[in-house]
Amino acid sequence: MNDLELLAAADVRAMNYTASLPTRRVFPDSGALAGLTRFDEPLPPQGLPPEQTLALLDDVGSPATTASNGPDYFGFVIGASLPVATAAERLMIAWDQCASSWDNSPVSATLELLAGKWLLEILDLPRESAVGFGTSATACTLSCLATARRELLQRHGWDFDRDGLAGAPEIRVVISELTHITVKKALRILGFGLRHLIVAPVNGRGQIDLLHLPELDDRTIICLQAGEVNSGEFDDFAALMPLARAAGAWVHIDGAFGLWARASKFKAFTHGIEQADSWTTDGHKWLNTPYDCAMAICRHSAALSSAMNADAGYSAASQDAQKNLTLEFSRRPRGIPVWASLRTLGRDGVAAMIERHCLLAQQIGEGLSEAGFEVINRVVINQVLFRASSEALTLRVREALQTSGEAWFAGTFWQGKAALRVSVSSWRTEEIHVQKFIVLMARIYREILAEG
Ligand SMILES: *Cc1c(COP(=O)(O)O)cnc(C)c1O
């Protein structure tokens, strides 16, 4: 097979897989999992034919996938891939561009600049902000928090790049009790020390409790969130932002998926968020681009581009070159699937997808209540948090659902007790899938209760 024949063969396999999504098991069965041992071969001393590698990948690999790109997957906040985003990614892989700077790839630099501009418009964030594209919200949060600390230190006359941290003025970090683990990971890697983080308690809904807000000052970074990972809740930005602004604190927003509410009629939940200093969001979750795709957005563009600067004698570039805005020096142009998605959906299409997911989540909440489950959260956006009447039953329901292969979601903990969590975030999920899911959940619960 020559290279074109191999690509054509891969395309046929990819198309067959995609066509099978609505009907395939959502989590692999035990046979498919056992089949994974077929990958367990020694490193070949001599190379093998590429078509054979492709066949092995498809024959053994495809059955062992989770159908997270299908309509019946409700796990985590995964999101499927929009066809145009996948198609653009296909072409992009043929280009094999390095998105560091204009010199590396004029088309990547042009489209990532445009994607960043559109993003600021659709999310209605300060238009002067810099937008860096990265692999994940985790990596982009790390970029934003490193920038925040460096900038606050600079405001206090400390040159972080030259002098590092030893002897530096102390920078305090306030996080929510429900801050996402990846924000804590970023803070830990940056050397803040978990025991030094100041934890703001939350109210029953999971929002930072305004009555117990820790003190803020101009040496404080406060991390707020748009879209708590279990409940989908939003911190009360309208109340918090003026306090943080008045104190001179740096506000970072984790909006991995929830920031996209701003592109819909649910924007009011995020009122005030535009006053923050930095924001992180994902493309690979609610916008339904393929993995890995995320954005670091910073109001103070020079602060981000100096903190992330990677200019070298052999590779100098403009301040807004992508290698100067996030962690990666070399990567593929992740802004291109964002651009392709936004261009294809338009403002209306993005709003319609998000609003539909929220409506479907509400239907799921109602259906689960009718089936006898306790819905724990107020279903503000696309997340439904619920449980059965006891801890043991909750676990049994999760297991029965997961082994059914008909749909999939994961368990979680809410206020120290086991709970179940559904997210509607795939463009493929329609009302019929949700109705089927509700019937399935009601049947599972009935059968488990009948078994006693
Ligand atoms: C998924 C998620 C993250 C981490 O995003 P990655 O892109 O997986 O690194 C952070 N915060 C929240 C609220 C999330 O849902």
XYZ file of C-alpha atoms and ligand atoms in Angstrom:
467
model
C 0.000 0.000 0.000
C 1.320 3.464 -0.810
C 0.654 6.397 1.516
C -2.529 7.501 -0.256
C -3.985 3.987 -0.190
C -3.211 3.750 3.494
C -4.968 7.053 4.207
C -7.948 5.939 2.141
C -8.100 2.683 4.120
C -7.982 4.637 7.375
C -10.766 6.899 6.141
C -12.973 3.916 5.313
C -12.394 2.453 8.762
C -13.053 5.820 10.413
C -16.276 6.222 8.458
C -17.458 2.744 9.380
C -16.707 3.409 13.028
C -18.521 6.728 12.954
C -21.539 5.153 11.257
C -21.690 2.519 13.997
C -21.783 5.050 16.855
C -25.555 5.145 17.379
C -25.762 1.355 17.745
C -22.520 0.265 19.319
C -22.136 -0.565 23.018
C -21.336 2.581 24.955
C -18.747 0.798 27.082
C -16.844 -2.234 25.735
C -18.007 -5.695 26.776
C -15.706 -8.205 28.466
C -14.798 -9.866 25.151
C -13.580 -6.595 23.686
C -11.614 -5.828 26.844
C -10.036 -9.274 26.835
C -9.116 -8.690 23.179
C -6.771 -5.886 24.249
C -4.196 -8.553 25.158
C -3.654 -8.926 21.403
C -1.695 -5.671 21.578
C 0.661 -7.320 23.999
C 3.476 -8.161 21.565
C 7.211 -7.619 21.818
C 8.678 -4.571 20.109
C 9.206 -5.879 16.574
C 12.891 -6.154 15.638
C 11.930 -5.538 12.022
C 9.120 -3.254 10.921
C 5.700 -4.632 9.992
C 3.437 -3.588 7.104
C 1.525 -0.399 7.954
C -1.819 -1.778 6.711
C -1.444 -4.593 9.205
C -0.919 -2.095 12.027
C -3.974 -0.159 10.927
C -6.044 -3.363 10.789
C -4.919 -4.399 14.274
C -5.754 -0.953 15.623
C -9.243 -1.117 14.172
C -10.001 -4.795 14.785
C -8.835 -4.818 18.399
C -8.934 -1.124 19.254
C -12.312 -0.018 17.960
C -14.315 -2.583 19.972
C -12.490 -1.457 23.128
C -13.406 2.209 22.759
C -16.006 3.971 24.853
C -18.574 5.387 22.453
C -18.061 8.858 23.901
C -18.426 10.247 20.403
C -21.938 8.752 20.254
C -25.350 9.975 21.409
C -25.807 7.796 24.512
C -22.702 8.769 26.426
C -23.430 10.924 29.492
C -20.134 10.492 31.337
C -17.994 13.284 32.796
C -18.311 16.309 30.485
C -16.897 14.730 27.385
C -18.720 16.088 24.357
C -18.577 14.435 20.944
C -16.773 15.848 17.904
C -18.667 18.026 15.467
C -18.315 16.631 11.922
C -16.733 19.829 10.612
C -14.244 19.937 13.478
C -13.263 16.336 12.811
C -13.017 17.015 9.079
C -10.871 20.112 9.599
C -8.656 18.122 11.937
C -8.231 15.454 9.229
C -6.981 18.031 6.754
C -4.835 19.654 9.417
C -3.110 16.363 10.110
C -2.266 16.106 6.426
C -0.756 19.601 6.639
C 1.206 18.666 9.783
C 1.767 22.295 10.749
C 3.579 23.537 13.811
C 1.503 26.371 15.250
C 4.334 28.146 17.095
C 4.442 31.304 15.026
C 3.755 32.838 11.643
C 7.139 31.716 10.359
C 6.272 28.128 11.161
C 2.850 28.263 9.592
C 1.169 31.374 8.195
C -2.192 29.641 7.895
C -2.130 28.403 11.519
C -1.137 31.819 12.852
C -3.860 33.513 10.815
C -6.638 31.128 11.808
C -5.710 30.926 15.501
C -5.705 34.719 15.683
C -9.144 34.779 14.080
C -10.453 31.925 16.252
C -9.267 33.828 19.330
C -11.070 36.958 18.182
C -14.313 35.075 17.527
C -14.007 33.364 20.866
C -13.817 36.690 22.697
C -16.903 37.794 20.780
C -19.026 34.716 21.374
C -18.007 34.476 25.048
C -18.279 38.266 25.336
C -14.956 38.730 27.115
C -12.743 41.839 26.924
C -11.724 42.200 23.284
C -8.165 43.230 24.175
C -7.507 39.834 25.803
C -4.838 37.465 24.523
C -6.020 33.958 23.620
C -3.564 31.069 23.762
C -4.593 27.644 22.478
C -3.391 24.649 24.445
C -3.912 20.986 25.032
C -6.264 21.154 28.003
C -7.887 23.366 30.575
C -5.314 21.954 32.980
C -2.390 23.262 30.921
C -4.120 26.553 30.155
C -4.950 27.081 33.836
C -1.299 26.513 34.643
C -0.361 29.230 32.127
C -2.927 31.650 33.560
C -1.960 31.055 37.200
C 1.762 31.338 36.452
C 0.971 34.644 34.726
C -1.149 35.808 37.663
C 1.602 35.207 40.202
C 4.310 36.768 38.035
C 2.157 39.841 37.424
C 1.174 40.358 41.078
C 4.827 40.029 42.055
C 5.782 42.553 39.409
C 3.193 44.987 40.787
C 5.068 44.663 44.088
C 8.414 45.352 42.469
C 9.588 41.732 42.301
C 11.203 40.343 39.145
C 10.039 36.744 39.141
C 11.865 35.718 35.967
C 15.191 36.899 37.329
C 14.851 36.229 41.040
C 12.459 33.310 41.225
C 10.497 32.734 44.387
C 13.087 32.628 47.146
C 12.502 35.741 49.260
C 9.596 36.930 47.109
C 6.571 38.645 48.662
C 3.975 36.037 49.576
C 1.158 35.555 47.081
C -2.023 34.185 48.666
C -4.370 31.909 46.777
C -8.060 31.615 47.562
C -9.941 28.700 46.044
C -13.441 27.366 46.405
C -14.057 24.292 48.511
C -15.226 22.748 45.217
C -12.368 23.946 43.019
C -11.664 21.414 40.286
C -8.805 19.034 40.954
C -6.885 20.277 37.906
C -6.795 23.829 39.288
C -5.364 22.419 42.508
C -2.924 20.398 40.443
C -1.763 23.535 38.610
C -1.336 25.366 41.929
C 0.549 22.419 43.409
C 2.899 22.202 40.412
C 3.492 25.946 40.619
C 4.672 25.436 44.187
C 1.873 27.128 46.101
C 1.622 24.199 48.508
C -1.787 22.687 49.106
C -1.751 23.495 52.810
C -1.249 27.191 52.078
C -4.317 27.455 49.843
C -7.102 29.410 51.530
C -10.334 27.526 51.032
C -13.575 29.471 50.687
C -16.529 27.448 51.985
C -19.506 26.878 49.688
C -23.251 27.036 50.229
C -25.644 24.126 49.702
C -25.682 24.698 45.957
C -21.903 24.599 45.714
C -21.293 28.332 45.208
C -18.711 30.221 47.266
C -20.532 31.386 50.387
C -20.431 35.193 50.299
C -20.807 35.421 54.075
C -17.598 33.460 54.600
C -15.453 34.870 51.821
C -11.801 34.980 52.932
C -10.091 38.356 52.889
C -8.799 39.516 49.501
C -5.976 41.940 48.806
C -3.605 42.963 46.027
C -1.390 39.942 46.669
C -4.229 37.462 46.271
C -5.180 35.214 43.379
C -8.754 34.004 43.694
C -9.978 31.095 41.566
C -13.691 31.104 40.794
C -15.644 28.713 38.648
C -18.241 28.792 35.929
C -19.751 25.306 35.869
C -18.925 23.162 38.896
C -18.058 19.731 37.633
C -20.855 17.900 39.471
C -23.674 20.381 39.821
C -22.911 22.746 36.932
C -23.228 25.672 39.377
C -21.708 29.119 38.949
C -20.090 31.242 41.602
C -21.909 34.516 42.191
C -19.681 36.647 39.986
C -21.932 39.704 40.158
C -21.341 39.861 43.908
C -17.749 38.579 43.994
C -16.165 40.527 41.155
C -16.617 44.045 42.589
C -15.123 42.861 45.905
C -12.128 41.300 44.172
C -11.638 44.340 41.936
C -11.782 46.740 44.876
C -9.179 44.623 46.711
C -6.855 44.521 43.696
C -6.866 40.720 43.631
C -6.284 38.698 40.440
C -9.380 36.701 39.529
C -8.975 33.514 37.514
C -12.026 31.710 36.191
C -12.171 27.982 35.585
C -14.845 27.791 32.915
C -13.781 24.503 31.346
C -17.303 23.890 30.115
C -19.530 26.390 31.953
C -18.065 29.470 30.279
C -20.013 28.419 27.173
C -23.237 29.327 28.965
C -22.241 32.867 27.961
C -22.950 31.962 24.351
C -26.556 31.088 25.193
C -29.652 32.412 26.925
C -28.101 31.189 30.189
C -25.552 33.999 30.049
C -27.048 35.657 33.132
C -25.439 33.002 35.365
C -22.072 34.430 34.373
C -22.918 38.094 34.844
C -19.806 39.914 36.085
C -17.388 37.237 34.896
C -16.129 39.589 32.179
C -14.427 41.621 34.915
C -11.993 38.801 35.721
C -8.301 38.840 34.792
C -7.992 35.397 33.212
C -10.230 32.563 32.084
C -9.751 28.986 30.987
C -12.116 27.056 28.801
C -12.117 23.908 26.705
C -13.033 23.374 23.080
C -13.082 19.607 23.545
C -15.962 19.663 26.013
C -19.005 21.754 25.249
C -17.926 23.126 21.878
C -17.497 19.519 20.700
C -14.113 19.871 19.028
C -11.892 16.772 19.058
C -9.345 16.334 21.857
C -7.121 18.117 22.775
C -8.277 21.692 22.573
C -8.419 24.417 25.199
C -7.897 28.136 25.611
C -6.032 30.374 28.055
C -7.559 33.836 27.919
C -5.947 36.781 29.660
C -7.179 40.368 29.794
C -3.595 41.612 30.284
C -2.142 40.384 27.013
C 1.400 41.569 27.771
C 1.345 39.762 31.122
C 0.486 36.446 29.449
C 2.920 36.897 26.571
C 5.809 37.811 28.866
C 5.101 34.982 31.311
C 4.880 32.426 28.493
C 7.540 33.962 26.246
C 9.683 31.471 24.362
C 11.618 33.644 21.955
C 15.085 32.481 21.017
C 17.769 33.754 18.692
C 16.747 31.262 16.066
C 13.073 31.709 16.748
C 11.890 35.207 17.579
C 8.261 36.059 16.951
C 5.599 38.623 17.651
C 4.187 38.924 21.187
C 0.941 37.317 20.126
C 2.650 34.325 18.489
C 1.091 31.212 19.967
C 4.335 29.853 21.400
C 4.368 33.013 23.573
C 0.873 32.457 24.944
C 0.747 28.919 26.343
C 3.013 26.135 27.517
C 3.721 24.405 24.236
C 6.499 25.453 21.906
C 5.413 23.016 19.194
C 1.911 21.771 18.705
C -0.689 21.363 16.021
C -3.063 24.298 15.427
C -5.841 23.582 17.891
C -7.526 26.849 17.021
C -8.454 25.493 13.592
C -11.176 23.089 14.786
C -12.444 25.935 16.989
C -12.599 28.236 13.972
C -14.283 25.529 11.855
C -16.870 24.826 14.576
C -17.706 28.480 15.162
C -17.930 29.182 11.434
C -20.220 26.217 10.830
C -22.503 26.681 13.842
C -22.492 30.468 13.946
C -23.675 32.302 17.046
C -27.161 30.836 16.652
C -25.932 27.303 16.249
C -23.728 27.430 19.348
C -26.584 28.902 21.407
C -29.008 26.296 20.049
C -26.700 23.382 20.925
C -26.073 24.620 24.462
C -29.702 25.459 25.126
C -30.823 22.074 23.784
C -28.400 20.273 26.091
C -29.704 22.248 29.065
C -33.298 21.459 28.143
C -32.462 17.758 27.769
C -30.713 17.811 31.149
C -33.881 19.223 32.651
C -35.922 16.434 31.046
C -33.498 13.901 32.490
C -33.842 15.481 35.929
C -37.630 15.277 35.744
C -37.573 11.726 34.370
C -35.222 10.544 37.092
C -37.390 12.139 39.793
C -40.428 10.380 38.396
C -38.497 7.111 38.440
C -37.926 7.603 42.171
C -34.393 9.002 42.232
C -33.449 12.024 44.289
C -32.169 14.834 42.053
C -29.664 16.688 44.184
C -28.781 19.798 42.193
C -30.911 22.521 40.709
C -30.323 21.653 37.081
C -28.916 25.023 36.013
C -27.212 23.886 32.831
C -26.286 20.493 31.401
C -25.414 18.541 34.557
C -27.752 16.329 36.590
C -26.616 15.086 39.979
C -28.750 12.402 41.588
C -28.825 9.348 43.808
C -30.936 6.358 44.752
C -32.512 5.992 48.195
C -29.370 4.558 49.801
C -25.641 4.530 49.229
C -25.691 0.804 48.383
C -28.519 1.210 45.871
C -26.761 4.166 44.264
C -23.705 2.021 43.625
C -25.821 -0.847 42.281
C -27.634 1.466 39.882
C -24.334 2.762 38.555
C -22.995 -0.727 38.051
C -26.149 -1.940 36.303
C -26.155 1.066 33.977
C -22.489 0.741 33.131
C -22.668 -2.974 32.376
C -25.828 -2.561 30.267
C -23.763 -1.032 27.455
C -26.805 1.038 26.505
C -25.612 4.310 28.017
C -22.847 5.410 30.340
C -22.219 7.820 33.186
C -19.916 7.808 36.193
C -20.336 8.038 39.914
C -19.138 10.898 42.066
C -19.322 12.196 45.611
C -21.452 15.103 46.746
C -21.119 16.403 50.281
C -19.308 13.226 51.220
C -21.930 10.816 49.884
C -22.023 8.706 46.736
C -23.957 10.254 43.890
C -24.445 9.788 40.163
C -23.677 12.376 37.567
C -25.047 12.862 34.092
C -23.793 15.383 31.595
C -25.506 16.199 28.317
C -22.770 17.578 26.117
C -22.780 15.739 22.803
C -24.168 17.363 19.658
C -25.419 13.875 18.749
C -27.683 13.566 21.772
C -31.298 14.248 20.842
C -34.567 13.963 22.692
C -35.060 10.335 21.583
C -31.784 9.345 23.246
C -32.821 11.105 26.420
C -36.234 9.420 26.440
C -34.590 6.032 25.912
C -32.180 6.809 28.744
C -34.955 7.744 31.163
C -36.842 4.512 30.386
C -33.623 2.537 30.881
C -32.891 4.180 34.243
C -36.446 3.626 35.472
C -36.226 -0.060 34.501
C -32.855 -0.521 36.179
C -34.106 1.085 39.399
C -37.324 -0.990 39.399
C -35.368 -4.216 38.909
C -32.857 -3.395 41.635
C -35.621 -2.489 44.088
C -37.461 -5.703 43.194
C -34.351 -7.793 43.893
C -34.344 -6.192 47.341
C -12.716 19.044 32.718
C -12.552 20.168 33.664
C -11.298 20.718 33.908
C -10.042 20.160 33.276
O -10.096 20.271 31.891
P -9.105 19.411 30.966
O -9.298 19.995 29.613
O -9.587 18.013 31.077
O -7.747 19.589 31.501
C -11.213 21.785 34.762
N -12.316 22.289 35.350
C -13.544 21.804 35.144
C -14.711 22.428 35.820
C -13.714 20.724 34.281
O -14.927 20.230 34.054
